[in-house]
Amino acid sequence: MYKLILLSALSLFTTLLTACNEQANNSKGNSNSDNIVWTNEQLAKNIALQPIASDGDESKFYIRLQGSEQPHYHDDHDLTVEILTGTAVIHFKESSQSVKAGDTIVIKKGTYHWAENTGAEASVVIGTFTPKLQGKDFRLAE
């Protein structure tokens, strides 16, 4: 009888552990740029976006940068950029910062900036806009 209870408990534990590992692996997949499928149209662009998720607090996108952005502002949103692949320079009005895979940079709303890919391959990042992006928040610098 005890063997049956022990085997049942062990089976339940194994099932729960397997489910938790699968959930953890799927969560990690959200930040793995190898899982992103870019269309030919997106691959031909300097900048391409793919939505990841959006809730009441934030909006997340995969952003692929092949060339350079135009200098601009986000008037209503902070932008957190997590670099997944590649190298780039984030330019500000008075300075520049080099970034590479694994780096994260926060750009506060109203900050003059633009990104420039510096590697042979396109850079891929996760861009998180806070609060939730509703419409466009992109104003070109004059």
mmCIF file with all atom_site columns, C-alpha atoms in Angstrom:
data_model
loop_
_atom_site.group_PDB
_atom_site.id
_atom_site.type_symbol
_atom_site.label_atom_id
_atom_site.label_alt_id
_atom_site.label_comp_id
_atom_site.label_asym_id
_atom_site.label_entity_id
_atom_site.label_seq_id
_atom_site.pdbx_PDB_ins_code
_atom_site.Cartn_x
_atom_site.Cartn_y
_atom_site.Cartn_z
_atom_site.occupancy
_atom_site.B_iso_or_equiv
_atom_site.pdbx_formal_charge
_atom_site.auth_seq_id
_atom_site.auth_comp_id
_atom_site.auth_asym_id
_atom_site.auth_atom_id
_atom_site.pdbx_PDB_model_num
ATOM 1   C CA . MET A 1 1   ? 0.000  0.000  0.000   1.00 0.00 ? 1   MET A CA 1
ATOM 2   C CA . TYR A 1 2   ? 2.798  2.400  0.945   1.00 0.00 ? 2   TYR A CA 1
ATOM 3   C CA . LYS A 1 3   ? 4.610  1.553  -2.289  1.00 0.00 ? 3   LYS A CA 1
ATOM 4   C CA . LEU A 1 4   ? 1.501  2.516  -4.277  1.00 0.00 ? 4   LEU A CA 1
ATOM 5   C CA . ILE A 1 5   ? 1.160  5.843  -2.428  1.00 0.00 ? 5   ILE A CA 1
ATOM 6   C CA . LEU A 1 6   ? 4.892  6.529  -2.843  1.00 0.00 ? 6   LEU A CA 1
ATOM 7   C CA . LEU A 1 7   ? 4.771  5.715  -6.576  1.00 0.00 ? 7   LEU A CA 1
ATOM 8   C CA . SER A 1 8   ? 1.697  7.946  -7.050  1.00 0.00 ? 8   SER A CA 1
ATOM 9   C CA . ALA A 1 9   ? 3.370  10.826 -5.210  1.00 0.00 ? 9   ALA A CA 1
ATOM 10  C CA . LEU A 1 10  ? 6.565  10.364 -7.215  1.00 0.00 ? 10  LEU A CA 1
ATOM 11  C CA . SER A 1 11  ? 4.607  10.311 -10.479 1.00 0.00 ? 11  SER A CA 1
ATOM 12  C CA . LEU A 1 12  ? 2.736  13.500 -9.533  1.00 0.00 ? 12  LEU A CA 1
ATOM 13  C CA . PHE A 1 13  ? 6.007  15.209 -8.534  1.00 0.00 ? 13  PHE A CA 1
ATOM 14  C CA . THR A 1 14  ? 7.651  14.214 -11.850 1.00 0.00 ? 14  THR A CA 1
ATOM 15  C CA . THR A 1 15  ? 4.663  15.524 -13.825 1.00 0.00 ? 15  THR A CA 1
ATOM 16  C CA . LEU A 1 16  ? 4.730  18.871 -11.978 1.00 0.00 ? 16  LEU A CA 1
ATOM 17  C CA . LEU A 1 17  ? 8.488  19.207 -12.393 1.00 0.00 ? 17  LEU A CA 1
ATOM 18  C CA . THR A 1 18  ? 8.264  18.515 -16.127 1.00 0.00 ? 18  THR A CA 1
ATOM 19  C CA . ALA A 1 19  ? 5.460  21.076 -16.552 1.00 0.00 ? 19  ALA A CA 1
ATOM 20  C CA . CYS A 1 20  ? 7.455  23.714 -14.637 1.00 0.00 ? 20  CYS A CA 1
ATOM 21  C CA . ASN A 1 21  ? 10.552 23.070 -16.768 1.00 0.00 ? 21  ASN A CA 1
ATOM 22  C CA . GLU A 1 22  ? 8.530  23.388 -19.988 1.00 0.00 ? 22  GLU A CA 1
ATOM 23  C CA . GLN A 1 23  ? 7.010  26.676 -18.753 1.00 0.00 ? 23  GLN A CA 1
ATOM 24  C CA . ALA A 1 24  ? 10.472 28.010 -17.862 1.00 0.00 ? 24  ALA A CA 1
ATOM 25  C CA . ASN A 1 25  ? 11.854 27.019 -21.265 1.00 0.00 ? 25  ASN A CA 1
ATOM 26  C CA . ASN A 1 26  ? 8.932  28.698 -23.052 1.00 0.00 ? 26  ASN A CA 1
ATOM 27  C CA . SER A 1 27  ? 9.414  31.871 -21.010 1.00 0.00 ? 27  SER A CA 1
ATOM 28  C CA . LYS A 1 28  ? 13.084 32.002 -21.940 1.00 0.00 ? 28  LYS A CA 1
ATOM 29  C CA . GLY A 1 29  ? 12.089 31.643 -25.586 1.00 0.00 ? 29  GLY A CA 1
ATOM 30  C CA . ASN A 1 30  ? 10.532 35.118 -25.468 1.00 0.00 ? 30  ASN A CA 1
ATOM 31  C CA . SER A 1 31  ? 13.998 36.654 -25.263 1.00 0.00 ? 31  SER A CA 1
ATOM 32  C CA . ASN A 1 32  ? 15.709 34.346 -27.728 1.00 0.00 ? 32  ASN A CA 1
ATOM 33  C CA . SER A 1 33  ? 16.174 36.095 -31.051 1.00 0.00 ? 33  SER A CA 1
ATOM 34  C CA . ASP A 1 34  ? 16.568 32.717 -32.810 1.00 0.00 ? 34  ASP A CA 1
ATOM 35  C CA . ASN A 1 35  ? 12.812 32.143 -32.405 1.00 0.00 ? 35  ASN A CA 1
ATOM 36  C CA . ILE A 1 36  ? 11.814 35.310 -34.268 1.00 0.00 ? 36  ILE A CA 1
ATOM 37  C CA . VAL A 1 37  ? 10.657 34.901 -37.858 1.00 0.00 ? 37  VAL A CA 1
ATOM 38  C CA . TRP A 1 38  ? 11.177 38.058 -39.899 1.00 0.00 ? 38  TRP A CA 1
ATOM 39  C CA . THR A 1 39  ? 9.390  38.437 -43.235 1.00 0.00 ? 39  THR A CA 1
ATOM 40  C CA . ASN A 1 40  ? 11.317 39.316 -46.398 1.00 0.00 ? 40  ASN A CA 1
ATOM 41  C CA . GLU A 1 41  ? 9.707  42.759 -46.251 1.00 0.00 ? 41  GLU A CA 1
ATOM 42  C CA . GLN A 1 42  ? 10.966 43.274 -42.690 1.00 0.00 ? 42  GLN A CA 1
ATOM 43  C CA . LEU A 1 43  ? 14.443 42.014 -43.598 1.00 0.00 ? 43  LEU A CA 1
ATOM 44  C CA . ALA A 1 44  ? 14.633 44.623 -46.362 1.00 0.00 ? 44  ALA A CA 1
ATOM 45  C CA . LYS A 1 45  ? 13.926 47.507 -43.947 1.00 0.00 ? 45  LYS A CA 1
ATOM 46  C CA . ASN A 1 46  ? 16.396 49.442 -41.794 1.00 0.00 ? 46  ASN A CA 1
ATOM 47  C CA . ILE A 1 47  ? 14.028 49.041 -38.843 1.00 0.00 ? 47  ILE A CA 1
ATOM 48  C CA . ALA A 1 48  ? 11.385 46.368 -38.312 1.00 0.00 ? 48  ALA A CA 1
ATOM 49  C CA . LEU A 1 49  ? 9.100  45.757 -35.327 1.00 0.00 ? 49  LEU A CA 1
ATOM 50  C CA . GLN A 1 50  ? 7.165  42.728 -34.139 1.00 0.00 ? 50  GLN A CA 1
ATOM 51  C CA . PRO A 1 51  ? 4.800  42.986 -31.181 1.00 0.00 ? 51  PRO A CA 1
ATOM 52  C CA . ILE A 1 52  ? 5.511  40.644 -28.265 1.00 0.00 ? 52  ILE A CA 1
ATOM 53  C CA . ALA A 1 53  ? 2.943  41.655 -25.637 1.00 0.00 ? 53  ALA A CA 1
ATOM 54  C CA . SER A 1 54  ? 0.990  44.621 -24.357 1.00 0.00 ? 54  SER A CA 1
ATOM 55  C CA . ASP A 1 55  ? -0.872 45.136 -21.114 1.00 0.00 ? 55  ASP A CA 1
ATOM 56  C CA . GLY A 1 56  ? -2.060 48.078 -19.028 1.00 0.00 ? 56  GLY A CA 1
ATOM 57  C CA . ASP A 1 57  ? 1.482  48.968 -17.955 1.00 0.00 ? 57  ASP A CA 1
ATOM 58  C CA . GLU A 1 58  ? 3.720  48.418 -20.987 1.00 0.00 ? 58  GLU A CA 1
ATOM 59  C CA . SER A 1 59  ? 4.108  47.371 -24.611 1.00 0.00 ? 59  SER A CA 1
ATOM 60  C CA . LYS A 1 60  ? 6.965  45.100 -25.763 1.00 0.00 ? 60  LYS A CA 1
ATOM 61  C CA . PHE A 1 61  ? 8.332  44.691 -29.277 1.00 0.00 ? 61  PHE A CA 1
ATOM 62  C CA . TYR A 1 62  ? 11.143 42.878 -30.999 1.00 0.00 ? 62  TYR A CA 1
ATOM 63  C CA . ILE A 1 63  ? 13.004 45.544 -32.932 1.00 0.00 ? 63  ILE A CA 1
ATOM 64  C CA . ARG A 1 64  ? 15.456 44.704 -35.707 1.00 0.00 ? 64  ARG A CA 1
ATOM 65  C CA . LEU A 1 65  ? 17.888 47.479 -36.638 1.00 0.00 ? 65  LEU A CA 1
ATOM 66  C CA . GLN A 1 66  ? 19.995 47.094 -39.741 1.00 0.00 ? 66  GLN A CA 1
ATOM 67  C CA . GLY A 1 67  ? 21.104 50.661 -40.383 1.00 0.00 ? 67  GLY A CA 1
ATOM 68  C CA . SER A 1 68  ? 20.359 53.787 -38.405 1.00 0.00 ? 68  SER A CA 1
ATOM 69  C CA . GLU A 1 69  ? 17.291 55.525 -37.041 1.00 0.00 ? 69  GLU A CA 1
ATOM 70  C CA . GLN A 1 70  ? 16.587 59.206 -37.513 1.00 0.00 ? 70  GLN A CA 1
ATOM 71  C CA . PRO A 1 71  ? 17.047 61.351 -34.400 1.00 0.00 ? 71  PRO A CA 1
ATOM 72  C CA . HIS A 1 72  ? 13.750 61.469 -32.513 1.00 0.00 ? 72  HIS A CA 1
ATOM 73  C CA . TYR A 1 73  ? 11.879 61.740 -29.219 1.00 0.00 ? 73  TYR A CA 1
ATOM 74  C CA . HIS A 1 74  ? 9.253  59.683 -27.409 1.00 0.00 ? 74  HIS A CA 1
ATOM 75  C CA . ASP A 1 75  ? 7.220  62.362 -25.633 1.00 0.00 ? 75  ASP A CA 1
ATOM 76  C CA . ASP A 1 76  ? 4.930  60.111 -23.587 1.00 0.00 ? 76  ASP A CA 1
ATOM 77  C CA . HIS A 1 77  ? 6.906  56.914 -22.928 1.00 0.00 ? 77  HIS A CA 1
ATOM 78  C CA . ASP A 1 78  ? 10.068 55.676 -21.275 1.00 0.00 ? 78  ASP A CA 1
ATOM 79  C CA . LEU A 1 79  ? 11.828 53.112 -23.451 1.00 0.00 ? 79  LEU A CA 1
ATOM 80  C CA . THR A 1 80  ? 13.859 50.219 -22.049 1.00 0.00 ? 80  THR A CA 1
ATOM 81  C CA . VAL A 1 81  ? 16.004 48.466 -24.653 1.00 0.00 ? 81  VAL A CA 1
ATOM 82  C CA . GLU A 1 82  ? 17.456 44.991 -24.019 1.00 0.00 ? 82  GLU A CA 1
ATOM 83  C CA . ILE A 1 83  ? 20.013 44.078 -26.687 1.00 0.00 ? 83  ILE A CA 1
ATOM 84  C CA . LEU A 1 84  ? 19.592 40.432 -27.751 1.00 0.00 ? 84  LEU A CA 1
ATOM 85  C CA . THR A 1 85  ? 22.068 40.289 -30.647 1.00 0.00 ? 85  THR A CA 1
ATOM 86  C CA . GLY A 1 86  ? 24.531 42.561 -32.366 1.00 0.00 ? 86  GLY A CA 1
ATOM 87  C CA . THR A 1 87  ? 26.237 45.814 -31.499 1.00 0.00 ? 87  THR A CA 1
ATOM 88  C CA . ALA A 1 88  ? 25.001 49.378 -31.776 1.00 0.00 ? 88  ALA A CA 1
ATOM 89  C CA . VAL A 1 89  ? 25.569 52.925 -30.620 1.00 0.00 ? 89  VAL A CA 1
ATOM 90  C CA . ILE A 1 90  ? 22.782 54.864 -28.937 1.00 0.00 ? 90  ILE A CA 1
ATOM 91  C CA . HIS A 1 91  ? 23.277 58.545 -29.679 1.00 0.00 ? 91  HIS A CA 1
ATOM 92  C CA . PHE A 1 92  ? 21.996 61.317 -27.421 1.00 0.00 ? 92  PHE A CA 1
ATOM 93  C CA . LYS A 1 93  ? 22.165 65.078 -27.841 1.00 0.00 ? 93  LYS A CA 1
ATOM 94  C CA . GLU A 1 94  ? 25.464 65.412 -25.944 1.00 0.00 ? 94  GLU A CA 1
ATOM 95  C CA . SER A 1 95  ? 26.876 61.859 -25.867 1.00 0.00 ? 95  SER A CA 1
ATOM 96  C CA . SER A 1 96  ? 26.820 58.336 -27.278 1.00 0.00 ? 96  SER A CA 1
ATOM 97  C CA . GLN A 1 97  ? 26.836 54.895 -25.667 1.00 0.00 ? 97  GLN A CA 1
ATOM 98  C CA . SER A 1 98  ? 28.018 51.654 -27.278 1.00 0.00 ? 98  SER A CA 1
ATOM 99  C CA . VAL A 1 99  ? 25.856 48.615 -26.518 1.00 0.00 ? 99  VAL A CA 1
ATOM 100 C CA . LYS A 1 100 ? 26.130 44.889 -27.222 1.00 0.00 ? 100 LYS A CA 1
ATOM 101 C CA . ALA A 1 101 ? 24.161 41.695 -26.644 1.00 0.00 ? 101 ALA A CA 1
ATOM 102 C CA . GLY A 1 102 ? 23.279 41.397 -22.964 1.00 0.00 ? 102 GLY A CA 1
ATOM 103 C CA . ASP A 1 103 ? 23.199 45.165 -22.320 1.00 0.00 ? 103 ASP A CA 1
ATOM 104 C CA . THR A 1 104 ? 20.106 47.088 -21.256 1.00 0.00 ? 104 THR A CA 1
ATOM 105 C CA . ILE A 1 105 ? 19.606 50.826 -21.595 1.00 0.00 ? 105 ILE A CA 1
ATOM 106 C CA . VAL A 1 106 ? 16.765 53.036 -20.353 1.00 0.00 ? 106 VAL A CA 1
ATOM 107 C CA . ILE A 1 107 ? 15.781 56.091 -22.393 1.00 0.00 ? 107 ILE A CA 1
ATOM 108 C CA . LYS A 1 108 ? 13.525 58.433 -20.422 1.00 0.00 ? 108 LYS A CA 1
ATOM 109 C CA . LYS A 1 109 ? 10.574 60.086 -22.178 1.00 0.00 ? 109 LYS A CA 1
ATOM 110 C CA . GLY A 1 110 ? 11.433 63.353 -23.904 1.00 0.00 ? 110 GLY A CA 1
ATOM 111 C CA . THR A 1 111 ? 15.063 62.306 -24.519 1.00 0.00 ? 111 THR A CA 1
ATOM 112 C CA . TYR A 1 112 ? 16.585 63.143 -27.915 1.00 0.00 ? 112 TYR A CA 1
ATOM 113 C CA . HIS A 1 113 ? 18.132 59.902 -29.243 1.00 0.00 ? 113 HIS A CA 1
ATOM 114 C CA . TRP A 1 114 ? 18.682 57.522 -32.120 1.00 0.00 ? 114 TRP A CA 1
ATOM 115 C CA . ALA A 1 115 ? 20.243 54.095 -32.567 1.00 0.00 ? 115 ALA A CA 1
ATOM 116 C CA . GLU A 1 116 ? 22.848 53.062 -35.116 1.00 0.00 ? 116 GLU A CA 1
ATOM 117 C CA . ASN A 1 117 ? 23.726 49.427 -35.809 1.00 0.00 ? 117 ASN A CA 1
ATOM 118 C CA . THR A 1 118 ? 27.512 48.994 -35.855 1.00 0.00 ? 118 THR A CA 1
ATOM 119 C CA . GLY A 1 119 ? 27.900 45.297 -36.671 1.00 0.00 ? 119 GLY A CA 1
ATOM 120 C CA . ALA A 1 120 ? 27.918 43.383 -39.929 1.00 0.00 ? 120 ALA A CA 1
ATOM 121 C CA . GLU A 1 121 ? 24.587 41.768 -38.992 1.00 0.00 ? 121 GLU A CA 1
ATOM 122 C CA . ALA A 1 122 ? 21.412 43.509 -37.845 1.00 0.00 ? 122 ALA A CA 1
ATOM 123 C CA . SER A 1 123 ? 20.937 44.089 -34.127 1.00 0.00 ? 123 SER A CA 1
ATOM 124 C CA . VAL A 1 124 ? 17.839 42.668 -32.464 1.00 0.00 ? 124 VAL A CA 1
ATOM 125 C CA . VAL A 1 125 ? 16.450 44.109 -29.243 1.00 0.00 ? 125 VAL A CA 1
ATOM 126 C CA . ILE A 1 126 ? 13.409 43.957 -27.025 1.00 0.00 ? 126 ILE A CA 1
ATOM 127 C CA . GLY A 1 127 ? 11.983 47.454 -26.712 1.00 0.00 ? 127 GLY A CA 1
ATOM 128 C CA . THR A 1 128 ? 9.610  48.045 -23.794 1.00 0.00 ? 128 THR A CA 1
ATOM 129 C CA . PHE A 1 129 ? 7.498  51.197 -23.837 1.00 0.00 ? 129 PHE A CA 1
ATOM 130 C CA . THR A 1 130 ? 6.126  52.317 -20.470 1.00 0.00 ? 130 THR A CA 1
ATOM 131 C CA . PRO A 1 131 ? 3.226  53.032 -20.098 1.00 0.00 ? 131 PRO A CA 1
ATOM 132 C CA . LYS A 1 132 ? 1.364  50.968 -22.700 1.00 0.00 ? 132 LYS A CA 1
ATOM 133 C CA . LEU A 1 133 ? 1.842  52.315 -26.218 1.00 0.00 ? 133 LEU A CA 1
ATOM 134 C CA . GLN A 1 134 ? -1.432 53.528 -27.724 1.00 0.00 ? 134 GLN A CA 1
ATOM 135 C CA . GLY A 1 135 ? -0.839 54.864 -31.191 1.00 0.00 ? 135 GLY A CA 1
ATOM 136 C CA . LYS A 1 136 ? 2.482  56.383 -32.187 1.00 0.00 ? 136 LYS A CA 1
ATOM 137 C CA . ASP A 1 137 ? 4.859  58.182 -29.838 1.00 0.00 ? 137 ASP A CA 1
ATOM 138 C CA . PHE A 1 138 ? 7.624  59.131 -32.257 1.00 0.00 ? 138 PHE A CA 1
ATOM 139 C CA . ARG A 1 139 ? 8.522  62.725 -33.014 1.00 0.00 ? 139 ARG A CA 1
ATOM 140 C CA . LEU A 1 140 ? 11.405 63.456 -35.384 1.00 0.00 ? 140 LEU A CA 1
ATOM 141 C CA . ALA A 1 141 ? 13.995 65.905 -34.113 1.00 0.00 ? 141 ALA A CA 1
ATOM 142 C CA . GLU A 1 142 ? 13.991 69.230 -35.942 1.00 0.00 ? 142 GLU A CA 1
#
